[in-house]
Short mmCIF file of C-alpha atoms in Angstrom, two decimals:
data_model
loop_
_atom_site.label_atom_id
_atom_site.label_comp_id
_atom_site.label_asym_id
_atom_site.label_seq_id
_atom_site.Cartn_x
_atom_site.Cartn_y
_atom_site.Cartn_z
CA ASP A 1 -8.47 11.26 -18.45
CA THR A 2 -7.22 10.37 -14.97
CA GLU A 3 -9.01 13.12 -13.09
CA VAL A 4 -10.53 12.79 -9.66
CA THR A 5 -12.26 15.94 -8.47
CA GLN A 6 -12.93 16.96 -4.89
CA THR A 7 -15.05 19.71 -3.42
CA PRO A 8 -14.67 21.92 -1.54
CA LYS A 9 -10.99 22.73 -1.81
CA HIS A 10 -10.94 24.26 1.68
CA LEU A 11 -13.37 23.85 4.56
CA VAL A 12 -13.44 25.46 7.98
CA MET A 13 -15.96 24.10 10.44
CA GLY A 14 -16.80 24.29 14.10
CA MET A 15 -17.00 21.24 16.32
CA THR A 16 -20.80 21.27 16.26
CA ASN A 17 -21.17 21.63 12.50
CA LYS A 18 -22.24 19.02 9.98
CA LYS A 19 -20.54 19.17 6.60
CA SER A 20 -19.79 16.87 3.68
CA LEU A 21 -16.83 16.33 1.41
CA LYS A 22 -17.49 15.24 -2.15
CA CYS A 23 -15.43 13.24 -4.61
CA GLU A 24 -16.18 12.39 -8.23
CA GLN A 25 -14.50 10.34 -10.95
CA HIS A 26 -15.63 9.48 -14.45
CA MET A 27 -13.01 6.89 -15.32
CA GLY A 28 -15.29 3.93 -14.72
CA HIS A 29 -13.26 2.95 -11.68
CA ARG A 30 -14.97 0.52 -9.34
CA ALA A 31 -12.93 1.24 -6.22
CA MET A 32 -12.88 4.54 -4.36
CA TYR A 33 -10.98 5.56 -1.26
CA TRP A 34 -10.81 8.18 1.46
CA TYR A 35 -7.44 9.02 2.98
CA LYS A 36 -6.46 11.47 5.69
CA GLN A 37 -3.07 13.15 5.53
CA LYS A 38 -1.40 15.21 8.20
CA ALA A 39 1.58 17.43 7.41
CA LYS A 40 4.78 15.51 6.65
CA LYS A 41 3.05 12.16 7.13
CA PRO A 42 1.98 9.55 4.58
CA PRO A 43 -1.67 9.29 3.60
CA GLU A 44 -3.64 7.15 6.07
CA LEU A 45 -6.37 4.98 4.64
CA MET A 46 -9.81 5.59 6.13
CA PHE A 47 -12.35 3.81 3.91
CA VAL A 48 -12.48 1.75 0.73
CA TYR A 49 -15.53 1.22 -1.42
CA SER A 50 -15.49 -1.54 -4.00
CA TYR A 51 -18.43 -1.80 -6.38
CA GLU A 52 -20.25 0.79 -4.25
CA LYS A 53 -20.01 -1.36 -1.13
CA LEU A 54 -17.93 -0.48 1.90
CA SER A 55 -15.04 -2.89 1.77
CA ILE A 56 -12.58 -1.52 4.31
CA ASN A 57 -13.14 0.71 7.34
CA GLU A 58 -9.86 1.32 9.10
CA SER A 59 -11.40 1.76 12.56
CA VAL A 60 -12.38 5.32 11.78
CA PRO A 61 -14.44 7.16 14.46
CA SER A 62 -18.15 7.36 13.74
CA ARG A 63 -17.98 11.13 13.40
CA PHE A 64 -16.76 10.33 9.87
CA SER A 65 -19.46 8.68 7.78
CA PRO A 66 -18.76 7.64 4.18
CA GLU A 67 -21.38 7.24 1.50
CA CYS A 68 -21.16 5.98 -2.07
CA PRO A 69 -24.37 7.05 -3.86
CA ASN A 70 -23.20 5.61 -7.19
CA SER A 71 -20.09 4.32 -8.91
CA SER A 72 -18.84 7.84 -9.73
CA LEU A 73 -19.46 9.58 -6.43
CA LEU A 74 -18.06 9.27 -2.95
CA ASN A 75 -19.02 11.45 -0.01
CA LEU A 76 -17.60 11.83 3.45
CA HIS A 77 -20.06 13.21 5.99
CA LEU A 78 -18.55 15.01 8.95
CA HIS A 79 -20.21 15.64 12.30
CA ALA A 80 -18.93 16.71 15.70
CA LEU A 81 -15.32 16.74 14.59
CA GLN A 82 -12.40 17.58 16.85
CA PRO A 83 -9.57 20.05 16.17
CA GLU A 84 -7.17 17.11 15.75
CA ASP A 85 -9.25 16.03 12.73
CA SER A 86 -7.85 19.01 10.84
CA ALA A 87 -5.95 17.56 7.89
CA LEU A 88 -5.90 17.15 4.12
CA TYR A 89 -8.59 14.66 3.10
CA LEU A 90 -7.77 12.86 -0.10
CA CYS A 91 -10.05 10.86 -2.34
CA ALA A 92 -8.66 8.29 -4.75
CA SER A 93 -10.03 5.82 -7.24
CA SER A 94 -8.74 2.77 -9.06
CA GLN A 95 -10.04 0.38 -11.67
CA PHE A 96 -10.21 -2.36 -9.06
CA MET A 97 -8.94 -2.54 -5.51
CA THR A 98 -5.60 -4.00 -6.57
CA ASP A 99 -4.83 -1.34 -9.15
CA THR A 100 -3.00 1.97 -9.24
CA GLN A 101 -4.88 4.66 -7.38
CA TYR A 102 -5.42 8.11 -8.80
CA PHE A 103 -5.80 10.87 -6.27
CA GLY A 104 -7.87 14.01 -6.21
CA PRO A 105 -6.39 17.35 -5.13
CA GLY A 106 -7.75 16.98 -1.60
CA THR A 107 -9.87 19.06 0.74
CA ARG A 108 -7.99 21.04 3.37
CA LEU A 109 -10.16 20.76 6.48
CA THR A 110 -9.74 22.97 9.52
CA VAL A 111 -11.79 22.25 12.64
CA LEU A 112 -12.02 25.12 15.09
CA ASP B 1 3.95 -0.81 12.47
CA GLN B 2 5.44 0.84 9.40
CA GLN B 3 5.59 -1.82 6.68
CA VAL B 4 6.99 0.57 4.10
CA LYS B 5 9.85 2.84 5.03
CA GLN B 6 11.63 5.70 3.36
CA ASN B 7 14.59 6.33 5.58
CA SER B 8 15.72 9.58 3.96
CA PRO B 9 13.30 12.36 4.81
CA SER B 10 15.02 14.72 2.39
CA LEU B 11 17.39 14.77 -0.57
CA SER B 12 19.05 17.61 -2.48
CA VAL B 13 20.41 17.14 -5.99
CA GLN B 14 21.89 19.46 -8.60
CA GLU B 15 19.87 20.01 -11.74
CA GLY B 16 20.91 17.57 -14.46
CA ARG B 17 22.20 14.98 -12.02
CA ILE B 18 20.57 11.73 -10.99
CA SER B 19 18.14 11.60 -8.05
CA ILE B 20 17.85 8.26 -6.28
CA LEU B 21 15.01 7.78 -3.84
CA ASN B 22 14.92 4.63 -1.76
CA CYS B 23 12.17 2.60 -0.18
CA ASP B 24 12.31 -0.53 1.99
CA TYR B 25 9.51 -2.85 2.95
CA THR B 26 9.08 -5.63 5.46
CA ASN B 27 6.17 -7.66 4.11
CA SER B 28 7.37 -10.33 1.67
CA MET B 29 3.80 -10.70 0.38
CA PHE B 30 3.90 -7.26 -1.26
CA ASP B 31 3.80 -7.75 -5.00
CA TYR B 32 2.86 -4.38 -6.47
CA PHE B 33 4.64 -1.11 -5.86
CA LEU B 34 3.93 2.48 -6.80
CA TRP B 35 5.71 5.79 -6.65
CA TYR B 36 3.78 9.02 -6.18
CA LYS B 37 4.91 12.62 -6.34
CA LYS B 38 3.22 15.21 -4.18
CA TYR B 39 3.33 18.98 -4.21
CA PRO B 40 2.25 20.88 -1.08
CA ALA B 41 -1.54 21.11 -0.62
CA GLU B 42 -2.18 18.81 -3.59
CA GLY B 43 -3.08 15.17 -3.92
CA PRO B 44 -0.37 12.63 -4.81
CA THR B 45 0.22 12.14 -8.53
CA PHE B 46 0.97 8.66 -9.78
CA LEU B 47 4.42 8.39 -11.35
CA ILE B 48 5.37 4.81 -12.05
CA SER B 49 4.63 1.27 -10.89
CA ILE B 50 6.32 -2.10 -10.82
CA SER B 51 5.04 -5.57 -10.12
CA SER B 52 7.08 -8.26 -8.43
CA ILE B 53 7.51 -10.21 -11.66
CA LYS B 54 9.83 -7.48 -12.89
CA ASP B 55 12.98 -5.95 -11.48
CA LYS B 56 12.94 -2.76 -13.52
CA ASN B 57 10.39 -0.46 -15.11
CA GLU B 58 11.21 2.65 -17.06
CA ASP B 59 9.09 5.62 -18.12
CA GLY B 60 10.95 8.55 -19.61
CA ARG B 61 13.22 10.08 -16.99
CA PHE B 62 11.85 7.80 -14.28
CA THR B 63 13.07 4.27 -13.61
CA VAL B 64 12.02 2.07 -10.72
CA PHE B 65 14.20 -0.83 -9.62
CA LEU B 66 12.96 -3.68 -7.43
CA ASN B 67 15.22 -5.98 -5.43
CA LYS B 68 12.89 -8.57 -3.94
CA SER B 69 15.54 -10.41 -1.97
CA ALA B 70 16.52 -7.18 -0.23
CA LYS B 71 12.91 -5.98 -0.04
CA HIS B 72 14.07 -2.72 -1.52
CA LEU B 73 12.97 -0.50 -4.34
CA SER B 74 14.38 2.70 -5.69
CA LEU B 75 13.27 5.46 -7.99
CA HIS B 76 15.85 7.02 -10.29
CA ILE B 77 15.18 10.37 -11.92
CA VAL B 78 17.63 11.39 -14.60
CA PRO B 79 18.26 14.10 -15.47
CA SER B 80 16.73 15.83 -12.45
CA GLN B 81 14.87 19.06 -13.11
CA PRO B 82 13.79 21.84 -10.70
CA GLY B 83 10.15 20.91 -11.38
CA ASP B 84 10.87 17.52 -9.85
CA SER B 85 11.16 19.16 -6.43
CA ALA B 86 8.35 17.56 -4.40
CA VAL B 87 7.70 14.88 -1.82
CA TYR B 88 7.92 11.35 -3.19
CA PHE B 89 6.00 8.49 -1.62
CA CYS B 90 6.40 4.82 -2.34
CA ALA B 91 3.45 2.51 -1.74
CA ALA B 92 3.15 -1.27 -1.69
CA SER B 93 0.35 -3.79 -1.66
CA ALA B 94 -0.22 -7.52 -1.56
CA SER B 95 -2.77 -8.75 -4.13
CA GLY B 96 -6.25 -7.62 -3.32
CA ASN B 97 -5.27 -5.65 -0.26
CA GLN B 98 -4.75 -2.03 0.61
CA PHE B 99 -1.70 0.01 -0.27
CA TYR B 100 0.73 0.96 2.46
CA PHE B 101 2.55 4.24 2.02
CA GLY B 102 6.06 5.16 3.06
CA THR B 103 6.71 8.34 5.02
CA GLY B 104 7.94 10.25 2.00
CA THR B 105 11.20 11.82 0.84
CA SER B 106 11.33 15.52 0.09
CA LEU B 107 13.42 16.06 -3.05
CA THR B 108 14.92 19.45 -3.82
CA VAL B 109 16.53 19.92 -7.22
CA ILE B 110 18.89 22.88 -7.16
CA PRO B 111 19.11 24.90 -10.40
#
């Protein structure tokens, strides 16, 4: 089983809203990732958690706040987003940070 | 600074023929490479990997070739099928560090 699940599938939010994206994996992977992908562009790494600790933060604005409550779950809390933050947000996991990453289906976020 | 490049944004191939997707990288420290396939509005799906100790890895219809001296890898799909139509990303990493993705090549397999 190489499944990474993400909820919701689609999200529309206003610039003053607070929302959260959720990601879950049950493969026993110890590394989890958030990526942002705009149309026709490669995925851009946002955050990496390794053993539930934030390992990499790619200079992401503070309106994006990641959280790793346990080894299976990864959240991305959103607050005061801008329309240019509209994108596909992808979660991925891997056994360890150096290993092949398995991606979830993504959350299509639209900020109005 | 794009460390991984896919210089062909699109490729069209007849069904049954070979598809060859190319990827170039600049960082000689990269030692692990992946290919992903992505359908619109879905997450990338892992296809095949290769480490720098090998120059070829094969999995069914998919073969990845690595030329370390040229800093070049390629993905061969043979025979190509209409269901292979998707965007293909290569990704590379140096041990213990993040993966860098190429810009993707959109493959269309014509029935």
